[in-house]
Amino acid sequence: MVSAGLGVWKLLRGIRQLELHRLILALIIFCLLSMAFLAYYVSNSPKIKEAPPLPFSDCGGGGVMSVGDSTGGTGGGPGGQRAPLFLPPRQGRLRQVKAVDNSRTEPVVLVFVESIYSQLGQEIVAILESSRFRYRTEIAPGKGDMPTLTERNRGRYALVIYENVLKYVNLDAWNRDLLDKYCAEYGVGVIGFFKANENSLLSAQLKGFPLFLHSHLGLRDYRINPSASLLYVTRPNQVEQGPLPGDDWTIFQSNHSTYEPVLLASTKSSEALAHLGPSSLRALHATVVQDLGLHDGIQRVLFGNNLNYWLHKLVFVDAIAYLTGKRLCLSLERHILVDVDDIFVGKEGTRMKMLDVEALLNTQNKLRTLVPNFTFNLGFSGKFYHTGTDEEDRGDDMLLRHRNDFWWFPHMWSHMQPHLFHNVSVLAEQMRLNMLFAQEHGIPTDMGYAVAPHHSGVYPVHSQLYEAWKSVWGIKVTSTEEYPHLRPARYRRGFIHSGIQVLPRQTCGLFTHTIFYNEYPGGSKELDKSIRGGELFLTVLLNPISIFMTHLSNYGNDRLGLYTFESLVKFVQCWTNLRLQTLPPVQLAEKYFQIFPEERDPIWQNPCHDKRHKDIWSKEKTCDRLPKFLVIGPQKTGTTALHSFLSLHPAITSSFPSPVTFEEIQFFSGLNYDNGIDWYMDFFPFPSNVSTDFMFEKSANYFDTEVAPKRAAALLPRAKILAVLINPADRAYSWYQHQRAHQDPAALNNSFHAVVTAGPSVPRDLLALQRRCLKPGAYATHLENWLQHYQPSQLHIVDGTLLRSNPALVMEGIQRFLGITPIFNYTQALTYDDSKGFWCQRMEGGRAKCLGKSKGRKYPEMSPESRSFLAEHYREHNMELLHLLNRLGQPLPSWLRHELQSTSWS
């Protein structure tokens, strides 16, 4: 009985333990499910939104400051401080200051940097490049030679900039005197920077100048001198309140009337300048000064720090303009266009609602009071209309009710990337769906502007996109951030292709994921920093036309798009004299290419050298269809024979013949370049083996076409270059005979001697013939042009005389230069033809296959008087070629040695 009871008790205890385990397991499962549900709810539910940030409301700061009022008195506060008696009143001095006149100089800036890696040097160059100003950088010489400053009685530089002004003042006497005489004679100014380091003295006099420097200071409350004569873009009625970053500032002090303060600040600490006396404690001190040239006839602007602080960049731009007499200067007009991409596209919870649309309209109206004609430009993909929440769908409807208040432009119907469509008809059908949507909802369709999703197909060019855009929408203008590359942004440019104007597009720090102010990458201060003198502000400052890319999601949620552009416009108008306005895209494009006509022609680059470009390039295209080397000419030197010899090699493949220009494509030298790289690649087959197949093309007019080297290097930077040189006098005569054979009236009606000796007043057709006879023979000049874009190791000079007499030897050298193995035996492949007088292909049975009748043409010998004239004409050119080939380590052609010996003997 007892044992039975014990068994029952054990059974019940086991059951209770089993139930307890199950209960615990159930609780664990419940907790996990609850956590998963909570995580899903948090991640997918709209966030509880704080009030959107308010844009900057006013300029703030203190009042206008007058530099010449009094010494540092006891002004009523930061806004009422008085400047020190730094210099006499401006009005009396300006009568003595010469107006800047450096019209006898080239509009080029000479920049002396500490090293090619120095930060300040890179910032100086970045501003010059952004402004599209030409410049040359040199490592600042200590006791080295100064670069050549003049050429043919003209100055080579309109402005000199020293990254470290001490390198300027400490130049050796010879170079300093040379530079100062140049600046004084040609009206060239100097900009210099002084950035204190651990070795800098607290106080010192700038060598050779009545100017004292006080360094290692902490400053606050930056002010602009409204009387500073260099101010142009900078608006002088502002005080930047608060401490300036760092404690390494330098101030300038002088009693000489040549110095005028531009920027001034107070010291943070009352002890900082106590050694200068009690009057310095509350005074304003100059951190940027302008030397009016009253001391030595040279105008300068000196900065007591680098360009890290945004206000220095602004004044630096003004200093460049002033010291070059506004030759290096943009106008005060700035055109901005704000594109809002992806209308109707976006995930639930990120789209615009009715209140957001109302805010968009209100902000647009406010901005129109500040920026004439300001209008948000909305890009739409109709397929995604009404795909948000009910509240967001009502936002879609409100946008359409106010459709005439905005500008509109199409994306793709389904927001697909155009480069994925290889058929123009299919691509056009996608566009027609978007067009139909626009027509059904009353969206304007005549703006002539479109933007491809992800900029696909615009650059690198997808020709099907351009064709479909024109046929469906009548597109005249588009924009992209990808030409020539996304980064650095200062290199972005415009171009025109297939009748469509492509404008550079700028990012503004707002992307599809930047929708909350407090979650901005790096913190909200990063966005404000970009607006208040940072990247976004500099984009407007340095670009006369800016198209900004934003997204639908930037105008819902915290409405960062509205905050950003209202704040930016107000900040620009507070601190600058820039005149902001907006134009519709087609008018904007007309304005852009009026300002930058040199950008109309694009530069085609290799899409495979930029991962972003390769990602938005058709998968059906391959860079393997581009040549590995070029035969560049010049004409009438034997390039056709070289082309035929190269084509005999089993590893070498020539381009397909052109129906117009025969064996030459002439892509880099003329109008064919406008057809784009798809057209160019169609002249080449798909290689069977990329590593061992050598494709090439020969176009003999590449040699002396000025734009050809730049274009070729952009698309084929690793290509090797072959040039065939013969005696330039013989080349000129051969061209004359070539033109006679082609019935050129100028050649038929004039002797060769009359052609080459003709003066400038002869008929235009005769001058044109003379130019084509003589110009290509300036070999060194044209080779130097190619060497600006290619390394010397990529260039091979073919002795044209030796090619004619011993082609097998020449072809062996070319094969070694190209790196082709095994070496092909041309001795067995070629045979000399007595009737033609040159080498031909050896066929079966020993027969010769020669070039056509036009090659190897017999004509009379050149007259001795013409040869004598050309020998003298080309004497200096041949000497330059001698020096160039010696510098490159290339052997001298036999004809050049003979010509130099003959000239020397005579």
PDB file of N, CA and C in Angstrom, residues 1-11:
ATOM      1  N   MET A   1       0.844  -1.201   0.000  1.00  0.00           N
ATOM      2  CA  MET A   1       0.000   0.000   0.000  1.00  0.00           C
ATOM      3  C   MET A   1       0.877   1.248   0.000  1.00  0.00           C
ATOM      4  N   VAL A   2       1.886   1.250   0.858  1.00  0.00           N
ATOM      5  CA  VAL A   2       2.801   2.405   0.929  1.00  0.00           C
ATOM      6  C   VAL A   2       3.552   2.553  -0.371  1.00  0.00           C
ATOM      7  N   SER A   3       4.010   1.421  -0.897  1.00  0.00           N
ATOM      8  CA  SER A   3       4.773   1.511  -2.159  1.00  0.00           C
ATOM      9  C   SER A   3       3.904   1.986  -3.307  1.00  0.00           C
ATOM     10  N   ALA A   4       2.631   1.586  -3.297  1.00  0.00           N
ATOM     11  CA  ALA A   4       1.730   2.053  -4.367  1.00  0.00           C
ATOM     12  C   ALA A   4       1.519   3.553  -4.276  1.00  0.00           C
ATOM     13  N   GLY A   5       1.368   4.039  -3.020  1.00  0.00           N
ATOM     14  CA  GLY A   5       1.188   5.496  -2.857  1.00  0.00           C
ATOM     15  C   GLY A   5       2.432   6.272  -3.291  1.00  0.00           C
ATOM     16  N   LEU A   6       3.573   5.682  -2.988  1.00  0.00           N
ATOM     17  CA  LEU A   6       4.820   6.337  -3.388  1.00  0.00           C
ATOM     18  C   LEU A   6       4.937   6.426  -4.921  1.00  0.00           C
ATOM     19  N   GLY A   7       4.502   5.382  -5.584  1.00  0.00           N
ATOM     20  CA  GLY A   7       4.549   5.384  -7.049  1.00  0.00           C
ATOM     21  C   GLY A   7       3.627   6.430  -7.645  1.00  0.00           C
ATOM     22  N   VAL A   8       2.420   6.532  -7.029  1.00  0.00           N
ATOM     23  CA  VAL A   8       1.479   7.558  -7.531  1.00  0.00           C
ATOM     24  C   VAL A   8       2.047   8.947  -7.344  1.00  0.00           C
ATOM     25  N   TRP A   9       2.681   9.137  -6.171  1.00  0.00           N
ATOM     26  CA  TRP A   9       3.260  10.468  -5.888  1.00  0.00           C
ATOM     27  C   TRP A   9       4.347  10.813  -6.893  1.00  0.00           C
ATOM     28  N   LYS A  10       5.208   9.842  -7.217  1.00  0.00           N
ATOM     29  CA  LYS A  10       6.277  10.074  -8.189  1.00  0.00           C
ATOM     30  C   LYS A  10       5.708  10.388  -9.568  1.00  0.00           C
ATOM     31  N   LEU A  11       4.627   9.667  -9.919  1.00  0.00           N
ATOM     32  CA  LEU A  11       3.992   9.913 -11.225  1.00  0.00           C
ATOM     33  C   LEU A  11       3.464  11.340 -11.316  1.00  0.00           C
TER      34      LEU A  11
END
